[in-house]
Amino acid sequence: MSLTGVLAALRDDPALVRAVDAARSGDEPLLDLAAPAGARPAAIAALAGPGPSGADRPVLAVTATGRAAEETAAALRCYLDPESVVEFPAWETLPHERLSPRSDTVGRRLAVLRRLAHPDAVTGGPVRVVVSPVRALLQPLVRGLGDLEPVALQPGDERDLEDVVAALAGAAYTRTDMVERRGEFAVRGGILDVFPPTVDHPLRVEFFGDTVEEIRSFAVADQRSLEVEPSGLWAPPCRELLLTPQVRERAERLKADLPAAVDMLDRIAAGVATEGMESLTPALVDGMETLVDVLPAGAHVVLVDPERVRSRAHDLVATTEEFLAAAWANAASGAQTPVDLSEASFHSLAQTRAHALARRVPWWSLTPFATDTTLDLGPADEGHAVDLALGARDVEGYAGDVPKAMDDLRALVRAGWRLVTATEGHGPAQRLVEVLSDADVPARLVESLPDTPDPAVVHVTTASVGPGFVAEPLRLALLTEADILGRAGATKDMRRMPSRARRNTVDPLQLSPGDHVVHEQHGVGRYVEMVQRTVGGAQREYLVIEYAPGKRGQPGDRLFVPTDTLDQVTRYVGGEAPTLNKMGGSDWAKTKGRARKAVKQIAGELVRLYSARMASRGYAFGPDTPWQRELEDAFAYIETPDQLVTIDEVKADMEREVPMDRLVCGDVGYGKTEIAVRAAFKAVQDGKQVA
């Protein structure tokens, strides 16, 4: 949703006015702007505005990580035309690693480079902001990637099918019998199926002779055609190193110079794409360049939180050097000698900065603190002080104190503040309006905010803006649901929670004398007490466990378990009182042996059962419809990470042809019904009955 009204209000900040003026003039190569995290996307959007001649000033926003790049790009799309903001992802592999990057990553990178080199309507128009992790900024690129021609088709085009097939093969697409993955294509008569790496669904192109009649998307699961694709087919290459005749010829000549890579060079020379061939790129192409080199005229580089960017850049360079050093050490002991192609190595941040300034590309920073500190990038950097500070701060969250939040918002409305709140979904936005109205806080639900917000009401909208900010001099505040209600709104993008500790790990505070426990090494014993003992001058706490006596008539043996090794002790969960094991005896080992045998037998039965299940065919439900998404947005409660994982798994099960076999269980009030309603609605959408 558009928040250009918030951006218009923030443009009145004196520091931002000076920064925008400096960007327009282009006379300030080094500038630091201190801004809170929530205001940085708006500041970048302001800097990317049109210059005095009306032309855009593109911005390359550099973040420390890929996750930060995704969040920054999502927030920027709230302030600018979403089509003008693009992400330039980094490889998942190291430059010298014998692994190839994923085709979807390469496709997204090449699509951005194509738009930068040829900003015409076919590629989506000019780019105003490129958001890139520092890893992608520091890695050299093959020169001229932006000039690679994508395979493009529109209904009505006259193209020979064989020529299109040859073009796809030259763009590193793999021909298969049935398209299932990105980077594949298949031909059946006059039908061409292609899965470009930049789209969500593969495309089906229907030819009548040499004329393209229709282009539709289709589902991978059942190969059924879906809706017509209005933008047609636009398929960028799937590799950044294409096997052109020149590349194949160089590979043949390099065999004598690079004996460690002769197997890979043989396949490249034969025109066969091989895993990890990108590690040989500098020796196979005419030259390399950086992301800075492909930026259009007037572009600025803006580091978002430069200290984190610097730290990440240092780690990347060090990791690459360690990787190469380890490879050489292995080679010295008889392993395969690595290919030393330093031109593909990560550049340092200082080198990249110096290169940008040499090309008259301004190098700016958005820092978190307005302090007169210098940013040390290394020996090649002189550093400079923070120049400007935005009159804004981070939001002080209420930590769930909703009454206080309502009191403060009511007071701010009366004081004439311009207030905007953002949630992640339409349902939470409606719920927030109800909460505000019940507290006598004027609130209005708006789809977007194109104009400066009215100071008489709280504007509630849906937008992925990340954290909020408060600009006291401007009497302007952008708040999120988490700021007001004390809960995260962006749960749909949350990563899976860390793996749980063992559910049955013993808690000594919950044990009573006489409770049965199980030690991994010694078996079933009886809890006695917690004691403190001094051993080697150090005092520690121990859990005392009593076992059966080693000899008849003797007291039971006791085991002292330090509290820092309690992960080896669990509660006994059997249904009846157990017999205590002997310490050092064979009965516990025999018990575990019988259990392993029983488990192996049960596992065999399960394998046979699931083999029969996998061999049978069920009904494969279709992908989510717009109605499904509308239903899910209407839920009033925010999904927990466990719910999100379970919802995705249930839907994936339903879309497979294998009969579903899943049990969703949990305590009362933990959201099982919301999962069931989603699954039921998905089934109804395919015309099935639900009980």
XYZ file of C-alpha atoms in Angstrom:
691
model
C 0.000 0.000 0.000
C 1.169 3.520 -0.781
C 2.497 5.726 2.023
C 3.594 8.614 -0.177
C 1.712 10.960 2.149
C 4.072 10.042 4.990
C 7.029 10.666 2.684
C 5.623 14.059 1.701
C 5.333 15.031 5.367
C 8.850 13.807 6.166
C 10.326 15.855 3.295
C 9.906 18.963 5.483
C 12.693 17.769 7.790
C 15.615 20.248 7.414
C 18.281 17.529 7.344
C 16.433 15.596 4.662
C 15.956 18.786 2.634
C 19.714 19.409 2.723
C 20.456 15.795 1.770
C 18.041 15.919 -1.182
C 19.557 19.218 -2.344
C 23.035 17.670 -2.123
C 21.868 14.687 -4.150
C 20.392 16.979 -6.810
C 23.582 19.017 -7.137
C 25.875 15.984 -7.059
C 28.539 18.081 -5.311
C 28.733 15.996 -2.123
C 30.554 12.679 -2.725
C 30.627 11.785 0.996
C 27.681 12.337 3.313
C 26.310 10.648 6.397
C 22.677 11.007 7.409
C 21.738 9.802 10.888
C 18.242 8.310 10.908
C 16.336 5.704 12.948
C 15.712 2.334 11.332
C 12.044 3.063 10.584
C 12.801 6.307 8.726
C 15.630 4.996 6.542
C 13.435 3.611 3.733
C 11.602 6.950 3.524
C 14.929 8.803 3.422
C 16.171 6.560 0.588
C 12.901 7.142 -1.294
C 13.353 10.906 -0.934
C 16.930 10.716 -2.222
C 15.756 8.702 -5.243
C 13.318 11.427 -6.307
C 13.598 13.303 -9.597
C 16.406 15.804 -10.066
C 16.147 19.388 -11.383
C 15.969 18.135 -14.965
C 13.159 15.748 -14.076
C 15.353 12.665 -14.402
C 15.493 10.137 -11.573
C 18.519 9.848 -9.320
C 18.892 6.078 -8.929
C 20.046 4.825 -5.539
C 21.938 1.630 -4.774
C 20.954 0.814 -1.175
C 23.438 -1.612 0.379
C 22.458 -3.691 3.423
C 24.454 -6.079 5.584
C 22.422 -9.210 4.781
C 19.988 -10.571 2.226
C 17.205 -10.590 4.811
C 17.763 -6.891 5.501
C 17.690 -6.235 1.745
C 14.283 -7.947 1.427
C 12.842 -5.940 4.323
C 14.253 -2.660 3.017
C 12.878 -3.304 -0.475
C 9.434 -4.154 0.931
C 9.390 -0.891 2.911
C 10.593 1.146 -0.079
C 7.717 -0.164 -2.214
C 5.364 1.574 0.235
C 6.896 4.961 -0.632
C 7.717 4.531 -4.337
C 6.233 2.822 -7.353
C 6.716 -0.876 -6.489
C 7.918 -1.602 -10.026
C 10.761 0.912 -9.625
C 12.277 -0.868 -6.610
C 14.267 -4.041 -7.344
C 16.391 -6.428 -5.319
C 19.767 -7.592 -6.555
C 20.378 -10.850 -4.657
C 23.743 -12.408 -3.924
C 24.899 -15.888 -4.850
C 24.377 -18.575 -2.239
C 27.884 -19.846 -3.050
C 31.393 -18.417 -2.771
C 33.026 -17.180 -5.991
C 35.669 -19.963 -6.011
C 33.374 -22.718 -4.743
C 32.705 -25.610 -7.101
C 28.964 -25.047 -6.764
C 26.672 -23.098 -9.068
C 24.196 -20.500 -7.789
C 20.499 -21.299 -8.045
C 18.818 -20.498 -11.351
C 16.168 -18.290 -9.731
C 18.891 -16.209 -8.062
C 20.735 -15.817 -11.365
C 17.516 -14.943 -13.187
C 16.639 -12.193 -10.710
C 20.159 -10.761 -10.935
C 20.156 -10.737 -14.728
C 16.692 -9.161 -14.839
C 17.987 -6.264 -12.709
C 21.127 -5.844 -14.832
C 18.991 -5.867 -17.992
C 16.751 -3.099 -16.637
C 19.767 -1.018 -15.622
C 21.305 -1.368 -19.080
C 18.063 -1.085 -21.081
C 15.372 0.748 -19.062
C 12.607 0.353 -21.611
C 8.984 -0.663 -21.191
C 9.663 -4.319 -21.982
C 11.872 -4.749 -18.921
C 9.624 -2.765 -16.553
C 10.908 0.785 -16.998
C 13.668 2.725 -15.224
C 14.864 1.588 -11.816
C 14.846 4.132 -8.989
C 16.251 2.001 -6.175
C 18.356 -1.158 -6.308
C 18.559 -2.892 -2.922
C 21.530 -5.205 -2.588
C 23.276 -7.062 0.227
C 26.932 -6.129 0.547
C 27.853 -9.624 -0.624
C 26.431 -8.858 -4.078
C 28.138 -5.453 -4.146
C 31.599 -6.881 -3.482
C 31.433 -9.795 -5.933
C 32.683 -9.056 -9.478
C 30.338 -9.669 -12.412
C 30.948 -10.875 -15.929
C 31.213 -7.783 -18.115
C 28.171 -7.154 -20.306
C 25.578 -9.267 -18.471
C 23.037 -6.471 -18.871
C 23.243 -6.868 -22.657
C 22.252 -10.537 -22.655
C 19.053 -10.901 -24.644
C 16.179 -12.632 -22.798
C 13.844 -14.913 -24.710
C 10.715 -12.785 -25.099
C 7.412 -13.738 -26.737
C 4.032 -12.024 -27.037
C 0.759 -13.293 -28.550
C 0.807 -12.526 -32.241
C 4.594 -12.752 -32.588
C 5.931 -14.578 -35.632
C 8.753 -16.856 -34.426
C 9.988 -20.221 -35.595
C 9.586 -22.708 -32.738
C 12.971 -24.291 -33.453
C 14.634 -20.870 -33.181
C 12.966 -20.287 -29.811
C 14.119 -23.709 -28.588
C 17.674 -22.936 -29.698
C 17.541 -19.575 -27.915
C 16.372 -21.217 -24.663
C 19.130 -23.817 -24.868
C 21.668 -21.036 -25.440
C 20.322 -19.246 -22.363
C 21.190 -22.322 -20.235
C 17.642 -23.708 -19.986
C 17.429 -27.516 -19.703
C 15.140 -29.447 -22.027
C 12.997 -32.053 -20.249
C 9.928 -34.147 -20.966
C 7.849 -32.261 -18.359
C 8.626 -28.907 -16.759
C 8.892 -29.118 -12.985
C 11.679 -26.724 -11.972
C 12.842 -23.243 -12.831
C 15.223 -23.183 -15.755
C 13.506 -26.046 -17.638
C 11.543 -26.152 -20.886
C 9.629 -28.843 -22.784
C 8.212 -29.096 -26.300
C 5.145 -31.141 -27.260
C 4.028 -30.549 -30.823
C 3.155 -26.862 -31.096
C 3.192 -26.285 -27.325
C 6.238 -24.872 -25.529
C 6.393 -25.008 -21.721
C 8.977 -22.744 -20.087
C 9.712 -22.035 -16.412
C 11.599 -18.708 -16.262
C 13.516 -18.229 -12.984
C 11.839 -14.890 -12.251
C 8.167 -15.985 -12.123
C 6.038 -17.984 -9.701
C 4.463 -20.336 -12.257
C 5.747 -21.819 -15.530
C 4.321 -20.542 -18.800
C 2.711 -22.443 -21.677
C 3.160 -20.960 -25.152
C 0.802 -22.256 -27.855
C 1.980 -21.945 -31.460
C -0.131 -22.156 -34.617
C 2.523 -22.650 -37.257
C 5.014 -19.879 -36.564
C 2.487 -17.634 -34.804
C 2.257 -17.349 -31.005
C -1.446 -17.771 -30.289
C -1.669 -17.712 -26.492
C 0.542 -17.636 -23.397
C -0.815 -18.983 -20.119
C 0.631 -19.930 -16.768
C 0.125 -23.497 -15.556
C 0.423 -25.479 -12.349
C 3.468 -27.677 -11.843
C 1.565 -30.202 -9.706
C -0.982 -31.295 -12.331
C 0.218 -29.385 -15.455
C -3.211 -27.722 -15.785
C -3.339 -24.351 -17.551
C -4.251 -21.351 -15.413
C -4.951 -17.734 -16.383
C -3.652 -15.883 -19.423
C -0.303 -14.159 -18.823
C -0.786 -10.570 -20.062
C 2.929 -9.713 -19.993
C 3.840 -12.691 -22.182
C 7.065 -14.686 -21.864
C 10.199 -12.934 -20.635
C 12.888 -15.502 -19.870
C 16.327 -14.247 -18.828
C 19.287 -16.666 -18.892
C 19.673 -19.152 -16.032
C 23.469 -18.849 -15.759
C 25.840 -15.911 -15.665
C 28.385 -17.934 -17.657
C 26.905 -19.019 -20.967
C 28.573 -21.669 -23.140
C 29.166 -19.516 -26.189
C 31.609 -20.677 -28.913
C 34.237 -18.307 -27.476
C 33.856 -19.758 -23.966
C 34.065 -23.322 -25.272
C 37.194 -22.486 -27.272
C 38.893 -20.932 -24.240
C 37.997 -23.934 -22.111
C 39.728 -26.190 -24.617
C 42.878 -24.041 -24.527
C 42.927 -23.833 -20.715
C 43.258 -27.575 -20.143
C 47.061 -27.419 -20.151
C 47.157 -24.374 -17.847
C 44.584 -25.629 -15.337
C 45.162 -29.378 -14.874
C 43.167 -29.359 -11.622
C 40.016 -28.449 -13.546
C 40.520 -30.578 -16.660
C 37.345 -32.628 -16.103
C 35.227 -29.506 -15.798
C 36.943 -27.897 -18.796
C 36.303 -31.000 -20.903
C 32.559 -30.726 -20.309
C 32.533 -26.961 -20.904
C 34.473 -27.395 -24.155
C 31.884 -29.970 -25.226
C 29.070 -27.487 -24.560
C 27.764 -29.272 -21.457
C 26.916 -27.072 -18.476
C 28.510 -28.452 -15.327
C 28.104 -27.777 -11.641
C 30.498 -25.137 -10.350
C 31.743 -23.975 -13.732
C 31.232 -20.370 -12.578
C 34.392 -20.737 -10.464
C 36.380 -20.583 -13.723
C 34.636 -17.449 -14.992
C 37.603 -15.009 -15.054
C 39.618 -17.381 -17.250
C 36.757 -17.931 -19.694
C 35.427 -14.387 -20.290
C 36.866 -11.121 -21.577
C 36.633 -9.187 -18.314
C 34.901 -8.556 -15.013
C 33.159 -5.503 -13.554
C 31.334 -4.550 -10.372
C 27.779 -3.525 -9.602
C 29.016 0.063 -9.274
C 30.151 -0.018 -12.918
C 26.662 -0.787 -14.241
C 24.825 1.939 -12.311
C 23.260 4.623 -14.523
C 24.493 8.205 -14.516
C 23.650 10.212 -11.411
C 23.330 7.160 -9.148
C 24.247 7.224 -5.452
C 25.491 4.386 -3.268
C 23.847 4.497 0.174
C 25.037 2.157 2.923
C 22.237 1.255 5.339
C 23.740 0.891 8.822
C 27.365 1.115 7.601
C 28.973 -0.436 10.660
C 27.080 -3.703 10.119
C 27.846 -3.521 6.407
C 31.548 -3.065 7.154
C 31.586 -5.988 9.588
C 29.799 -8.259 7.111
C 32.136 -7.233 4.287
C 35.178 -8.012 6.419
C 33.782 -11.459 7.254
C 33.075 -12.210 3.584
C 36.609 -11.380 2.467
C 38.080 -13.369 5.353
C 35.840 -16.370 4.583
C 36.933 -16.408 0.951
C 40.598 -16.252 1.916
C 40.120 -19.092 4.436
C 38.298 -21.165 1.816
C 41.152 -20.804 -0.654
C 43.801 -21.402 2.026
C 42.054 -24.614 3.093
C 41.838 -25.761 -0.516
C 45.578 -25.215 -1.016
C 46.317 -27.081 2.224
C 44.282 -30.040 0.952
C 46.100 -29.880 -2.369
C 49.449 -30.057 -0.583
C 48.322 -33.317 1.019
C 47.326 -34.849 -2.303
C 43.881 -33.396 -2.949
C 42.854 -31.634 -6.145
C 44.658 -28.323 -6.686
C 42.264 -25.372 -6.579
C 42.035 -22.878 -9.419
C 43.423 -19.533 -8.281
C 41.298 -16.958 -10.072
C 41.696 -13.916 -7.890
C 39.763 -11.657 -10.268
C 36.537 -13.317 -9.098
C 37.290 -12.848 -5.364
C 35.279 -10.473 -3.204
C 36.643 -6.930 -3.264
C 37.116 -5.209 0.066
C 34.662 -2.477 1.031
C 37.486 0.073 0.955
C 38.404 -0.930 -2.604
C 34.775 -0.724 -3.711
C 34.386 2.684 -2.083
C 37.529 4.017 -3.743
C 36.364 2.655 -7.103
C 32.957 4.318 -6.717
C 34.478 7.693 -5.834
C 36.900 7.395 -8.768
C 33.879 6.995 -11.066
C 32.245 10.030 -9.370
C 29.546 7.881 -7.765
C 28.665 9.446 -4.364
C 29.160 7.153 -1.371
C 26.648 8.021 1.354
C 25.599 6.334 4.593
C 22.456 6.064 6.695
C 23.756 5.687 10.225
C 21.807 4.845 13.379
C 23.435 7.462 15.629
C 24.068 11.175 15.203
C 27.533 11.172 16.754
C 30.787 12.616 15.464
C 32.425 9.283 14.830
C 34.442 8.131 11.853
C 33.849 4.953 9.911
C 37.082 3.030 9.478
C 36.959 0.946 6.321
C 40.610 -0.009 6.270
C 43.977 1.429 5.265
C 42.627 2.869 1.996
C 39.941 4.929 3.744
C 40.281 8.346 5.369
C 36.876 8.287 7.081
C 34.546 11.242 7.589
C 32.215 12.596 10.238
C 28.422 12.408 10.348
C 27.088 15.437 8.491
C 23.327 15.500 9.006
C 20.818 14.113 11.486
C 17.147 13.478 10.742
C 14.813 14.891 13.376
C 13.312 11.501 14.149
C 13.738 8.674 16.635
C 12.716 5.061 17.109
C 9.310 4.257 18.559
C 9.290 3.440 22.256
C 7.118 0.352 22.357
C 4.411 -0.116 24.959
C 5.239 -3.789 25.598
C 1.564 -4.749 25.580
C 0.348 -1.852 27.776
C -2.601 -1.129 25.494
C -4.404 1.342 27.841
C -1.314 3.555 28.017
C -0.904 3.354 24.249
C -4.524 4.453 23.782
C -4.072 7.353 26.236
C -0.955 8.557 24.422
C -2.552 8.292 20.980
C -5.611 10.195 22.197
C -3.358 12.954 23.531
C -1.327 13.104 20.313
C -4.492 13.444 18.205
C -5.632 16.323 20.394
C -2.189 17.927 20.044
C -2.537 17.931 16.257
C -0.072 15.143 15.425
C -0.262 13.316 12.101
C -0.498 9.638 13.010
C -0.301 6.595 10.752
C -0.368 2.967 11.874
C 0.486 0.017 9.640
C -0.365 -3.669 9.949
C 0.594 -6.681 7.833
C -2.929 -7.706 6.833
C -6.416 -6.348 6.283
C -7.880 -8.366 9.155
C -5.457 -6.997 11.783
C -6.051 -3.473 10.402
C -9.804 -3.793 10.915
C -9.234 -5.151 14.407
C -6.900 -2.242 15.243
C -9.516 0.277 14.105
C -12.008 -1.394 16.451
C -9.541 -1.245 19.357
C -8.858 2.440 18.729
C -12.547 3.295 18.354
C -13.437 1.462 21.578
C -10.824 3.621 23.341
C -12.353 6.832 21.904
C -9.372 7.400 19.607
C -10.495 8.687 16.179
C -9.386 6.110 13.608
C -9.908 5.608 9.909
C -9.127 2.532 7.804
C -7.546 3.554 4.484
C -6.259 1.419 1.619
C -3.434 3.851 0.873
C -2.199 7.252 1.935
C -1.268 9.268 -1.163
C -1.636 12.653 0.551
C -0.255 14.131 3.769
C -2.209 12.554 6.667
C -4.960 14.522 8.398
C -3.976 15.478 11.996
C -7.491 14.866 13.338
C -7.502 11.079 13.059
C -5.295 7.985 13.247
C -4.896 6.510 9.765
C -4.761 2.703 9.802
C -3.489 0.930 6.697
C -1.767 -2.267 5.598
C 1.901 -1.960 4.675
C 5.159 -3.844 5.232
C 7.112 -0.847 6.496
C 9.197 -2.615 9.104
C 9.679 -0.592 12.318
C 8.046 2.781 12.821
C 9.470 6.174 13.744
C 8.528 9.378 15.574
C 9.458 12.822 14.168
C 8.671 15.221 17.023
C 9.644 18.486 15.225
C 7.220 17.580 12.428
C 4.560 16.191 14.792
C 4.557 13.058 12.645
C 4.566 9.404 13.746
C 4.447 6.130 11.852
C 3.581 3.266 14.191
C 3.154 -0.450 13.681
C 0.816 -2.925 15.297
C 3.727 -4.198 17.372
C 4.354 -0.682 18.731
C 0.759 -0.242 19.869
C -0.436 -3.707 20.855
C 2.908 -5.167 21.855
C 2.877 -8.038 19.390
C 4.650 -8.611 16.120
C 2.567 -7.885 13.059
C 4.904 -9.363 10.468
C 4.513 -12.962 11.533
C 3.925 -14.120 7.963
C 7.588 -13.391 7.232
C 9.019 -14.755 10.472
C 11.597 -17.483 10.233
C 10.905 -20.834 11.774
C 11.570 -20.721 15.475
C 14.728 -22.417 16.780
C 14.452 -26.120 17.331
C 13.032 -26.974 20.701
C 15.046 -28.566 23.438
C 14.116 -32.099 24.331
C 10.529 -31.968 25.532
C 11.110 -34.402 28.414
C 14.307 -32.824 29.785
C 14.089 -32.870 33.542
C 13.493 -29.680 35.544
C 14.993 -30.221 39.027
C 12.634 -27.625 40.519
C 9.654 -29.742 39.440
C 10.969 -33.013 40.941
C 9.865 -34.444 44.257
C 11.844 -37.016 46.286
C 10.898 -40.478 45.070
C 10.130 -39.458 41.455
C 11.512 -41.858 38.865
C 13.985 -40.510 36.304
C 16.011 -42.045 33.477
C 19.727 -41.447 32.870
C 21.022 -42.124 29.346
C 23.925 -44.255 30.571
C 22.600 -45.885 33.738
C 18.867 -46.307 33.227
C 15.926 -45.922 35.616
C 16.635 -44.488 39.061
C 14.873 -42.646 41.874
C 15.373 -38.924 42.531
C 16.589 -38.246 46.076
C 17.567 -34.590 46.472
C 19.624 -31.644 45.230
C 22.920 -31.093 47.055
C 25.899 -28.762 46.867
C 29.420 -30.146 46.907
C 32.856 -28.575 46.596
C 35.144 -30.383 44.181
C 38.555 -29.015 43.212
C 37.839 -25.737 44.974
C 34.655 -25.126 42.966
C 31.185 -25.424 44.437
C 28.549 -27.036 42.207
C 25.005 -28.349 42.512
C 24.265 -32.012 41.916
C 21.141 -34.052 41.303
C 21.266 -37.204 43.448
C 19.771 -40.339 41.820
C 19.493 -43.654 43.672
C 19.766 -47.000 41.836
C 19.257 -50.634 42.869
C 21.971 -51.984 45.223
C 24.891 -53.765 43.605
C 24.680 -56.522 46.222
C 21.727 -57.958 48.104
C 21.269 -56.423 51.527
C 23.340 -53.334 50.684
C 21.970 -49.777 50.339
C 21.250 -48.531 46.821
C 24.034 -46.976 44.766
C 23.872 -43.204 44.264
C 24.817 -41.125 41.231
C 25.666 -37.423 41.536
C 24.724 -35.634 38.289
C 26.060 -32.050 37.850
C 23.362 -29.578 36.892
C 25.253 -28.659 33.722
C 24.753 -32.204 32.363
C 21.025 -32.495 33.090
C 20.399 -32.993 29.370
C 21.233 -36.686 29.997
C 18.393 -37.035 32.533
C 14.681 -37.229 31.677
C 11.504 -37.977 33.591
C 10.203 -41.520 33.539
C 6.921 -41.506 31.587
C 5.882 -45.153 31.780
C 2.439 -46.101 32.946
C 3.470 -48.112 36.028
C 6.129 -48.065 38.728
C 9.375 -49.342 37.177
C 12.084 -51.561 38.597
C 15.257 -49.665 39.407
C 18.297 -50.547 37.305
C 21.722 -51.353 38.691
C 24.570 -48.962 37.985
C 27.082 -50.685 35.740
C 24.808 -53.681 35.231
C 23.708 -55.252 31.975
C 19.952 -54.980 32.530
C 19.765 -51.410 31.176
C 21.750 -52.369 28.064
C 19.405 -55.340 27.500
C 16.362 -53.070 27.931
C 17.672 -50.659 25.312
C 18.481 -53.562 22.984
C 14.908 -54.904 23.232
C 13.571 -51.387 22.589
C 15.755 -50.993 19.485
C 14.523 -54.337 18.156
C 10.896 -53.348 18.701
C 11.455 -49.957 17.083
C 13.084 -51.603 14.066
C 10.093 -53.929 13.707
C 7.628 -51.048 13.915
C 9.728 -49.054 11.425
C 9.576 -51.924 8.957
C 5.806 -52.058 9.251
C 5.602 -48.282 8.735
C 7.810 -48.498 5.652
C 5.513 -51.121 4.136
C 2.418 -49.110 5.060
C 3.731 -45.869 3.583
C 5.061 -47.604 0.490
C 1.522 -48.750 -0.221
C 0.197 -45.277 0.565
C 2.706 -43.541 -1.732
C 1.859 -45.956 -4.530
C -1.840 -45.081 -4.380
C -3.252 -41.955 -6.007
C -5.415 -39.346 -4.346
C -6.838 -35.987 -5.383
C -4.391 -33.089 -5.869
C -6.014 -29.799 -4.875
C -5.122 -26.676 -6.827
C -3.017 -23.758 -5.578
C -4.463 -21.020 -3.394
C -7.041 -18.767 -5.031
C -7.557 -15.026 -4.420
C -10.618 -16.019 -2.357
C -8.354 -18.134 -0.142
C -6.025 -15.204 0.487
C -8.994 -12.931 1.223
C -10.328 -15.412 3.770
C -6.953 -15.709 5.498
C -6.495 -11.930 5.661
C -9.843 -11.645 7.432
C -8.711 -13.588 10.513
C -8.490 -11.292 13.515
C -5.551 -13.018 15.176
C -1.906 -13.059 14.153
C -0.587 -16.486 13.205
C 2.164 -17.950 15.364
C 5.331 -19.303 13.698
C 4.188 -22.878 14.439
C 0.819 -22.139 12.833
C 2.472 -20.729 9.705
C 4.646 -23.810 9.325
C 1.701 -26.166 9.832
C -0.530 -24.232 7.405
C 2.125 -24.441 4.688
C 2.630 -28.173 5.312
C -1.107 -28.919 5.245
C -1.540 -27.048 1.957
C 1.469 -28.801 0.457
C -0.028 -32.168 1.446
C -3.351 -31.250 -0.132
C -1.717 -30.230 -3.422
C 0.079 -33.576 -3.790
C -1.496 -36.589 -5.488
C -0.498 -38.843 -2.589
C -3.371 -39.395 -0.106
C -3.006 -37.022 2.827
C -2.071 -38.440 6.231
C -1.569 -35.658 8.749
C -2.780 -35.075 12.305
C -2.755 -31.531 13.696
C -2.747 -31.557 17.475
C -2.234 -28.946 20.172
C -3.625 -27.510 23.371
C -6.970 -25.713 23.571
C -6.809 -22.196 22.144
C -3.603 -22.654 20.174
C -5.164 -22.192 16.726
C -6.013 -25.656 15.395
C -9.412 -24.480 14.132
C -7.891 -21.671 12.052
C -5.723 -24.263 10.299
C -8.735 -26.530 9.733
C -10.841 -23.671 8.324
C -8.117 -22.831 5.819
C -7.886 -26.460 4.689
C -11.684 -26.791 4.506
C -12.013 -23.645 2.416
C -9.252 -24.830 0.101
C -11.146 -28.097 -0.443
C -14.450 -26.287 -1.056
C -12.728 -24.123 -3.689
C -12.105 -27.320 -5.684
C -15.743 -28.378 -5.414
C -15.248 -30.980 -2.677
C -17.432 -31.646 0.350
C -15.967 -31.047 3.790
C -17.014 -32.500 7.123
